[in-house]
JSON list of C-alpha atoms in Angstrom, two decimals:
[
{"chain": "A", "resi": 1, "resn": "LYS", "atom": "CA", "xyz": [205.93, -99.27, 213.48]},
{"chain": "A", "resi": 2, "resn": "ASN", "atom": "CA", "xyz": [208.54, -97.10, 215.17]},
{"chain": "A", "resi": 3, "resn": "LYS", "atom": "CA", "xyz": [211.46, -99.11, 213.89]},
{"chain": "A", "resi": 4, "resn": "SER", "atom": "CA", "xyz": [210.55, -98.48, 210.28]},
{"chain": "A", "resi": 5, "resn": "ALA", "atom": "CA", "xyz": [210.14, -94.71, 210.86]},
{"chain": "A", "resi": 6, "resn": "CYS", "atom": "CA", "xyz": [213.50, -94.64, 212.68]},
{"chain": "A", "resi": 7, "resn": "VAL", "atom": "CA", "xyz": [215.21, -96.44, 209.84]},
{"chain": "A", "resi": 8, "resn": "ARG", "atom": "CA", "xyz": [214.20, -93.75, 207.29]},
{"chain": "A", "resi": 9, "resn": "LYS", "atom": "CA", "xyz": [215.59, -90.99, 209.51]},
{"chain": "A", "resi": 10, "resn": "SER", "atom": "CA", "xyz": [218.97, -92.19, 210.79]},
{"chain": "A", "resi": 11, "resn": "TRP", "atom": "CA", "xyz": [222.10, -93.77, 209.26]},
{"chain": "A", "resi": 12, "resn": "TRP", "atom": "CA", "xyz": [222.80, -95.01, 212.82]},
{"chain": "A", "resi": 13, "resn": "PHE", "atom": "CA", "xyz": [219.54, -96.79, 213.09]},
{"chain": "A", "resi": 14, "resn": "ILE", "atom": "CA", "xyz": [219.94, -98.35, 209.63]},
{"chain": "A", "resi": 15, "resn": "TRP", "atom": "CA", "xyz": [223.25, -99.79, 210.86]},
{"chain": "A", "resi": 16, "resn": "CYS", "atom": "CA", "xyz": [221.49, -101.07, 214.05]},
{"chain": "A", "resi": 17, "resn": "VAL", "atom": "CA", "xyz": [218.63, -102.66, 212.08]},
{"chain": "A", "resi": 18, "resn": "ASP", "atom": "CA", "xyz": [221.06, -104.36, 209.72]},
{"chain": "A", "resi": 19, "resn": "ASN", "atom": "CA", "xyz": [223.02, -105.61, 212.69]},
{"chain": "A", "resi": 20, "resn": "ARG", "atom": "CA", "xyz": [221.59, -108.99, 213.72]},
{"chain": "A", "resi": 21, "resn": "ALA", "atom": "CA", "xyz": [222.62, -108.64, 217.39]},
{"chain": "A", "resi": 22, "resn": "THR", "atom": "CA", "xyz": [220.61, -105.33, 217.57]},
{"chain": "A", "resi": 23, "resn": "MET", "atom": "CA", "xyz": [217.52, -106.99, 216.18]},
{"chain": "A", "resi": 24, "resn": "VAL", "atom": "CA", "xyz": [217.93, -109.79, 218.79]},
{"chain": "A", "resi": 25, "resn": "TRP", "atom": "CA", "xyz": [218.05, -107.02, 221.46]},
{"chain": "A", "resi": 26, "resn": "PHE", "atom": "CA", "xyz": [214.91, -105.45, 220.12]},
{"chain": "A", "resi": 27, "resn": "ASP", "atom": "CA", "xyz": [213.19, -108.80, 220.17]},
{"chain": "A", "resi": 28, "resn": "GLU", "atom": "CA", "xyz": [214.25, -109.29, 223.75]},
{"chain": "A", "resi": 29, "resn": "ALA", "atom": "CA", "xyz": [213.56, -105.71, 224.99]},
{"chain": "A", "resi": 30, "resn": "ILE", "atom": "CA", "xyz": [210.17, -105.07, 223.44]},
{"chain": "A", "resi": 31, "resn": "PRO", "atom": "CA", "xyz": [208.31, -107.64, 225.64]},
{"chain": "A", "resi": 32, "resn": "LEU", "atom": "CA", "xyz": [210.07, -106.26, 228.69]},
{"chain": "A", "resi": 33, "resn": "PHE", "atom": "CA", "xyz": [208.92, -102.71, 227.90]},
{"chain": "A", "resi": 34, "resn": "GLN", "atom": "CA", "xyz": [205.41, -103.84, 227.05]},
{"chain": "A", "resi": 35, "resn": "ALA", "atom": "CA", "xyz": [205.37, -105.59, 230.58]},
{"chain": "A", "resi": 36, "resn": "VAL", "atom": "CA", "xyz": [206.00, -102.23, 232.28]},
{"chain": "A", "resi": 37, "resn": "LYS", "atom": "CA", "xyz": [202.54, -101.07, 233.33]},
{"chain": "A", "resi": 38, "resn": "TYR", "atom": "CA", "xyz": [201.89, -97.45, 234.05]},
{"chain": "A", "resi": 39, "resn": "ASP", "atom": "CA", "xyz": [198.41, -96.41, 235.06]},
{"chain": "A", "resi": 40, "resn": "GLY", "atom": "CA", "xyz": [199.17, -92.67, 235.28]},
{"chain": "A", "resi": 41, "resn": "LYS", "atom": "CA", "xyz": [200.10, -92.98, 238.95]},
{"chain": "A", "resi": 42, "resn": "THR", "atom": "CA", "xyz": [202.36, -95.98, 239.54]},
{"chain": "A", "resi": 43, "resn": "LEU", "atom": "CA", "xyz": [204.98, -98.22, 237.89]},
{"chain": "A", "resi": 44, "resn": "GLU", "atom": "CA", "xyz": [205.46, -101.86, 238.96]},
{"chain": "A", "resi": 45, "resn": "THR", "atom": "CA", "xyz": [208.91, -102.28, 240.44]},
{"chain": "A", "resi": 46, "resn": "ARG", "atom": "CA", "xyz": [210.05, -105.63, 238.99]},
{"chain": "A", "resi": 47, "resn": "GLU", "atom": "CA", "xyz": [209.02, -104.95, 235.45]},
{"chain": "A", "resi": 48, "resn": "TYR", "atom": "CA", "xyz": [210.58, -101.44, 235.44]},
{"chain": "A", "resi": 49, "resn": "PHE", "atom": "CA", "xyz": [214.04, -102.58, 236.61]},
{"chain": "A", "resi": 50, "resn": "GLU", "atom": "CA", "xyz": [214.07, -105.69, 234.46]},
{"chain": "A", "resi": 51, "resn": "ALA", "atom": "CA", "xyz": [213.43, -103.46, 231.48]},
{"chain": "A", "resi": 52, "resn": "ALA", "atom": "CA", "xyz": [216.15, -101.04, 232.68]},
{"chain": "A", "resi": 53, "resn": "LEU", "atom": "CA", "xyz": [218.67, -103.76, 233.09]},
{"chain": "A", "resi": 54, "resn": "ASN", "atom": "CA", "xyz": [218.02, -104.81, 229.46]},
{"chain": "A", "resi": 55, "resn": "CYS", "atom": "CA", "xyz": [218.57, -101.19, 228.30]},
{"chain": "A", "resi": 56, "resn": "ALA", "atom": "CA", "xyz": [222.27, -101.45, 229.28]},
{"chain": "A", "resi": 57, "resn": "LYS", "atom": "CA", "xyz": [222.87, -103.45, 226.08]},
{"chain": "A", "resi": 58, "resn": "ILE", "atom": "CA", "xyz": [221.95, -100.44, 223.87]},
{"chain": "A", "resi": 59, "resn": "TYR", "atom": "CA", "xyz": [225.23, -98.72, 224.81]},
{"chain": "A", "resi": 60, "resn": "GLU", "atom": "CA", "xyz": [227.15, -101.41, 222.84]},
{"chain": "A", "resi": 61, "resn": "TYR", "atom": "CA", "xyz": [225.03, -100.68, 219.77]},
{"chain": "A", "resi": 62, "resn": "VAL", "atom": "CA", "xyz": [225.46, -96.94, 220.04]},
{"chain": "A", "resi": 63, "resn": "TRP", "atom": "CA", "xyz": [229.18, -96.91, 220.75]},
{"chain": "A", "resi": 64, "resn": "GLY", "atom": "CA", "xyz": [230.22, -100.32, 219.39]},
{"chain": "A", "resi": 65, "resn": "GLY", "atom": "CA", "xyz": [231.91, -101.43, 222.61]},
{"chain": "A", "resi": 66, "resn": "GLY", "atom": "CA", "xyz": [234.97, -99.98, 224.24]},
{"chain": "A", "resi": 67, "resn": "MET", "atom": "CA", "xyz": [235.81, -98.53, 227.66]},
{"chain": "A", "resi": 68, "resn": "ILE", "atom": "CA", "xyz": [233.10, -95.87, 227.63]},
{"chain": "A", "resi": 69, "resn": "CYS", "atom": "CA", "xyz": [230.46, -98.35, 226.64]},
{"chain": "A", "resi": 70, "resn": "ARG", "atom": "CA", "xyz": [231.46, -100.76, 229.40]},
{"chain": "A", "resi": 71, "resn": "GLN", "atom": "CA", "xyz": [231.40, -98.07, 232.00]},
{"chain": "A", "resi": 72, "resn": "LEU", "atom": "CA", "xyz": [227.94, -96.80, 230.98]},
{"chain": "A", "resi": 73, "resn": "GLU", "atom": "CA", "xyz": [226.64, -100.41, 231.02]},
{"chain": "A", "resi": 74, "resn": "LYS", "atom": "CA", "xyz": [228.16, -100.90, 234.36]},
{"chain": "A", "resi": 75, "resn": "ASP", "atom": "CA", "xyz": [226.64, -97.70, 235.73]},
{"chain": "A", "resi": 76, "resn": "LEU", "atom": "CA", "xyz": [223.15, -98.69, 234.57]},
{"chain": "A", "resi": 77, "resn": "LYS", "atom": "CA", "xyz": [223.44, -102.27, 235.80]},
{"chain": "A", "resi": 78, "resn": "GLY", "atom": "CA", "xyz": [224.98, -101.05, 239.05]},
{"chain": "A", "resi": 79, "resn": "SER", "atom": "CA", "xyz": [221.81, -98.89, 239.63]},
{"chain": "A", "resi": 80, "resn": "ALA", "atom": "CA", "xyz": [219.03, -101.05, 238.31]},
{"chain": "A", "resi": 81, "resn": "GLY", "atom": "CA", "xyz": [220.37, -104.34, 239.59]},
{"chain": "A", "resi": 82, "resn": "PRO", "atom": "CA", "xyz": [220.42, -103.40, 243.27]},
{"chain": "A", "resi": 83, "resn": "CYS", "atom": "CA", "xyz": [216.92, -101.91, 242.97]},
{"chain": "A", "resi": 84, "resn": "LEU", "atom": "CA", "xyz": [215.68, -105.18, 241.63]},
{"chain": "A", "resi": 85, "resn": "GLN", "atom": "CA", "xyz": [217.52, -106.90, 244.57]},
{"chain": "A", "resi": 86, "resn": "ALA", "atom": "CA", "xyz": [215.71, -104.66, 246.97]},
{"chain": "A", "resi": 87, "resn": "TYR", "atom": "CA", "xyz": [212.40, -105.61, 245.38]},
{"chain": "A", "resi": 88, "resn": "GLU", "atom": "CA", "xyz": [213.21, -109.35, 245.50]},
{"chain": "A", "resi": 89, "resn": "HIS", "atom": "CA", "xyz": [214.35, -108.88, 249.15]},
{"chain": "A", "resi": 90, "resn": "ASP", "atom": "CA", "xyz": [210.91, -107.48, 250.16]},
{"chain": "A", "resi": 91, "resn": "PRO", "atom": "CA", "xyz": [208.36, -107.50, 247.24]},
{"chain": "A", "resi": 92, "resn": "GLU", "atom": "CA", "xyz": [205.46, -106.38, 249.47]},
{"chain": "A", "resi": 93, "resn": "GLY", "atom": "CA", "xyz": [207.43, -103.46, 250.80]},
{"chain": "A", "resi": 94, "resn": "PHE", "atom": "CA", "xyz": [208.40, -102.17, 247.37]},
{"chain": "A", "resi": 95, "resn": "PRO", "atom": "CA", "xyz": [205.57, -103.17, 244.87]},
{"chain": "A", "resi": 96, "resn": "SER", "atom": "CA", "xyz": [205.80, -99.94, 242.86]},
{"chain": "A", "resi": 97, "resn": "ILE", "atom": "CA", "xyz": [208.36, -97.35, 242.11]},
{"chain": "A", "resi": 98, "resn": "LYS", "atom": "CA", "xyz": [206.24, -94.75, 244.05]},
{"chain": "A", "resi": 99, "resn": "LEU", "atom": "CA", "xyz": [206.60, -96.86, 247.23]},
{"chain": "A", "resi": 100, "resn": "CYS", "atom": "CA", "xyz": [210.36, -96.96, 247.18]},
{"chain": "A", "resi": 101, "resn": "PRO", "atom": "CA", "xyz": [211.77, -97.32, 250.71]},
{"chain": "A", "resi": 102, "resn": "GLU", "atom": "CA", "xyz": [213.22, -94.10, 252.08]},
{"chain": "A", "resi": 103, "resn": "ASP", "atom": "CA", "xyz": [215.63, -95.79, 254.60]},
{"chain": "A", "resi": 104, "resn": "LYS", "atom": "CA", "xyz": [218.47, -98.10, 253.73]},
{"chain": "A", "resi": 105, "resn": "ILE", "atom": "CA", "xyz": [217.40, -101.72, 253.39]},
{"chain": "A", "resi": 106, "resn": "MET", "atom": "CA", "xyz": [219.47, -103.99, 255.62]},
{"chain": "A", "resi": 107, "resn": "GLY", "atom": "CA", "xyz": [220.15, -107.65, 254.82]},
{"chain": "A", "resi": 108, "resn": "VAL", "atom": "CA", "xyz": [220.45, -107.29, 250.99]},
{"chain": "A", "resi": 109, "resn": "GLU", "atom": "CA", "xyz": [223.22, -109.48, 249.77]},
{"chain": "A", "resi": 110, "resn": "GLY", "atom": "CA", "xyz": [226.33, -107.57, 248.81]},
{"chain": "A", "resi": 111, "resn": "PHE", "atom": "CA", "xyz": [225.42, -104.38, 250.82]},
{"chain": "A", "resi": 112, "resn": "LYS", "atom": "CA", "xyz": [226.88, -104.78, 254.32]},
{"chain": "A", "resi": 113, "resn": "LYS", "atom": "CA", "xyz": [226.01, -101.22, 255.25]},
{"chain": "A", "resi": 114, "resn": "GLY", "atom": "CA", "xyz": [222.48, -101.33, 253.73]},
{"chain": "A", "resi": 115, "resn": "LEU", "atom": "CA", "xyz": [221.17, -100.47, 250.37]},
{"chain": "A", "resi": 116, "resn": "ASP", "atom": "CA", "xyz": [220.11, -96.96, 249.62]},
{"chain": "A", "resi": 117, "resn": "VAL", "atom": "CA", "xyz": [217.41, -97.74, 247.01]},
{"chain": "A", "resi": 118, "resn": "ARG", "atom": "CA", "xyz": [216.42, -94.13, 246.38]},
{"chain": "A", "resi": 119, "resn": "ASP", "atom": "CA", "xyz": [219.96, -93.16, 245.39]},
{"chain": "A", "resi": 120, "resn": "LYS", "atom": "CA", "xyz": [220.24, -96.22, 243.06]},
{"chain": "A", "resi": 121, "resn": "MET", "atom": "CA", "xyz": [216.79, -95.52, 241.58]},
{"chain": "A", "resi": 122, "resn": "LEU", "atom": "CA", "xyz": [217.71, -91.84, 241.01]},
{"chain": "A", "resi": 123, "resn": "TRP", "atom": "CA", "xyz": [220.87, -92.82, 239.06]},
{"chain": "A", "resi": 124, "resn": "CYS", "atom": "CA", "xyz": [218.99, -95.53, 237.12]},
{"chain": "A", "resi": 125, "resn": "THR", "atom": "CA", "xyz": [216.41, -93.02, 236.07]},
{"chain": "A", "resi": 126, "resn": "ARG", "atom": "CA", "xyz": [219.17, -90.55, 234.92]},
{"chain": "A", "resi": 127, "resn": "ALA", "atom": "CA", "xyz": [220.82, -93.34, 232.84]},
{"chain": "A", "resi": 128, "resn": "LEU", "atom": "CA", "xyz": [217.51, -94.24, 231.22]},
{"chain": "A", "resi": 129, "resn": "LYS", "atom": "CA", "xyz": [216.81, -90.56, 230.52]},
{"chain": "A", "resi": 130, "resn": "PHE", "atom": "CA", "xyz": [220.35, -90.32, 228.83]},
{"chain": "A", "resi": 131, "resn": "ILE", "atom": "CA", "xyz": [219.41, -93.33, 226.68]},
{"chain": "A", "resi": 132, "resn": "VAL", "atom": "CA", "xyz": [216.06, -91.84, 225.63]},
{"chain": "A", "resi": 133, "resn": "CYS", "atom": "CA", "xyz": [217.63, -88.45, 224.95]},
{"chain": "A", "resi": 134, "resn": "ILE", "atom": "CA", "xyz": [220.54, -89.68, 222.82]},
{"chain": "A", "resi": 135, "resn": "LEU", "atom": "CA", "xyz": [218.28, -92.04, 220.81]},
{"chain": "A", "resi": 136, "resn": "SER", "atom": "CA", "xyz": [215.85, -89.06, 220.20]},
{"chain": "A", "resi": 137, "resn": "LYS", "atom": "CA", "xyz": [218.70, -86.84, 218.95]},
{"chain": "A", "resi": 138, "resn": "LEU", "atom": "CA", "xyz": [220.02, -89.54, 216.64]},
{"chain": "A", "resi": 139, "resn": "VAL", "atom": "CA", "xyz": [216.65, -90.45, 215.20]},
{"chain": "A", "resi": 140, "resn": "SER", "atom": "CA", "xyz": [215.49, -86.83, 214.71]},
{"chain": "A", "resi": 141, "resn": "ASP", "atom": "CA", "xyz": [218.65, -85.60, 212.96]},
{"chain": "A", "resi": 142, "resn": "ASP", "atom": "CA", "xyz": [220.08, -87.94, 210.35]},
{"chain": "A", "resi": 143, "resn": "ALA", "atom": "CA", "xyz": [223.24, -85.78, 209.92]},
{"chain": "A", "resi": 144, "resn": "LEU", "atom": "CA", "xyz": [224.10, -85.84, 213.65]},
{"chain": "A", "resi": 145, "resn": "GLU", "atom": "CA", "xyz": [227.16, -87.84, 214.56]},
{"chain": "A", "resi": 146, "resn": "VAL", "atom": "CA", "xyz": [226.98, -90.23, 217.58]},
{"chain": "A", "resi": 147, "resn": "HIS", "atom": "CA", "xyz": [229.85, -88.43, 219.49]},
{"chain": "A", "resi": 148, "resn": "ILE", "atom": "CA", "xyz": [228.20, -85.04, 219.11]},
{"chain": "A", "resi": 149, "resn": "ALA", "atom": "CA", "xyz": [224.84, -86.40, 220.23]},
{"chain": "A", "resi": 150, "resn": "ALA", "atom": "CA", "xyz": [226.53, -88.09, 223.19]},
{"chain": "A", "resi": 151, "resn": "LYS", "atom": "CA", "xyz": [228.26, -84.89, 224.35]},
{"chain": "A", "resi": 152, "resn": "ALA", "atom": "CA", "xyz": [225.10, -82.86, 224.04]},
{"chain": "A", "resi": 153, "resn": "THR", "atom": "CA", "xyz": [223.05, -85.45, 225.88]},
{"chain": "A", "resi": 154, "resn": "TYR", "atom": "CA", "xyz": [225.69, -85.87, 228.64]},
{"chain": "A", "resi": 155, "resn": "ASN", "atom": "CA", "xyz": [225.74, -82.05, 229.09]},
{"chain": "A", "resi": 156, "resn": "GLU", "atom": "CA", "xyz": [221.95, -81.88, 229.28]},
{"chain": "A", "resi": 157, "resn": "VAL", "atom": "CA", "xyz": [221.20, -84.95, 231.40]},
{"chain": "A", "resi": 158, "resn": "LEU", "atom": "CA", "xyz": [224.18, -86.15, 233.45]},
{"chain": "A", "resi": 159, "resn": "ALA", "atom": "CA", "xyz": [226.67, -83.26, 233.81]},
{"chain": "A", "resi": 160, "resn": "PRO", "atom": "CA", "xyz": [224.51, -81.18, 236.19]},
{"chain": "A", "resi": 161, "resn": "HIS", "atom": "CA", "xyz": [224.70, -84.19, 238.62]},
{"chain": "A", "resi": 162, "resn": "HIS", "atom": "CA", "xyz": [228.41, -84.89, 238.36]},
{"chain": "A", "resi": 163, "resn": "SER", "atom": "CA", "xyz": [231.30, -83.33, 240.18]},
{"chain": "A", "resi": 164, "resn": "TRP", "atom": "CA", "xyz": [233.74, -81.07, 238.28]},
{"chain": "A", "resi": 165, "resn": "ALA", "atom": "CA", "xyz": [236.31, -83.91, 238.11]},
{"chain": "A", "resi": 166, "resn": "VAL", "atom": "CA", "xyz": [233.82, -86.38, 236.63]},
{"chain": "A", "resi": 167, "resn": "ARG", "atom": "CA", "xyz": [232.63, -83.83, 234.07]},
{"chain": "A", "resi": 168, "resn": "GLN", "atom": "CA", "xyz": [236.26, -83.31, 232.89]},
{"chain": "A", "resi": 169, "resn": "ILE", "atom": "CA", "xyz": [236.78, -87.00, 232.46]},
{"chain": "A", "resi": 170, "resn": "ALA", "atom": "CA", "xyz": [233.54, -87.39, 230.59]},
{"chain": "A", "resi": 171, "resn": "ARG", "atom": "CA", "xyz": [234.35, -84.45, 228.28]},
{"chain": "A", "resi": 172, "resn": "THR", "atom": "CA", "xyz": [237.80, -85.91, 227.36]},
{"chain": "A", "resi": 173, "resn": "ALA", "atom": "CA", "xyz": [236.27, -89.37, 226.75]}
]
C-alpha cells in the first residue's frame, strides 16, 4: 500500500521502484520489519537489530553509492552489529531493548575492553531516525532534492550530537 502512495509523491521513489535492486531490498526488508514486535512497552532485541542492519542498504539507494554512502552504512552497521552480538552473547540478559545492559559486556568477540551496548544502541537509534526523517522529507515533497533533504535531516537529527569538527566535515560532504 505505502509503496504506491510514495511512488505518486516522489521522483526519487519512482527511481527506487524502477530500480530492481531496490525492489529486492524492499522484499528482504519488509519481513524483517514485520518481525519486529512492539506491544507498546517493549521491542524484542534480535528482530530490532536485524531490521536495523538491513536498513543500512537504503543509503545506497538514496545516494547511489560513494564515500558518504559507505560511511553512513558503516556507522549503522557498526552500531547495530555489536548490539546484535551482545544479544547473541547473552540472549536471556538482553531479551528486549528496554532491558539493555547498563554496564560494558565483557567477553564479546572483537571488544577487548568490553562492549558498551547503550552507546551503540543510542547511535543505532539516531541512524534509524535519520533514515526515517530523510525518507519522510523526500516522500512528502516531490520537488525536494536529495542533498537538501540530507542536509536538513542531518542538522535536525545528527548535528546536535556531533562535535564541531564532525559537523564541519558533514556540511562540506
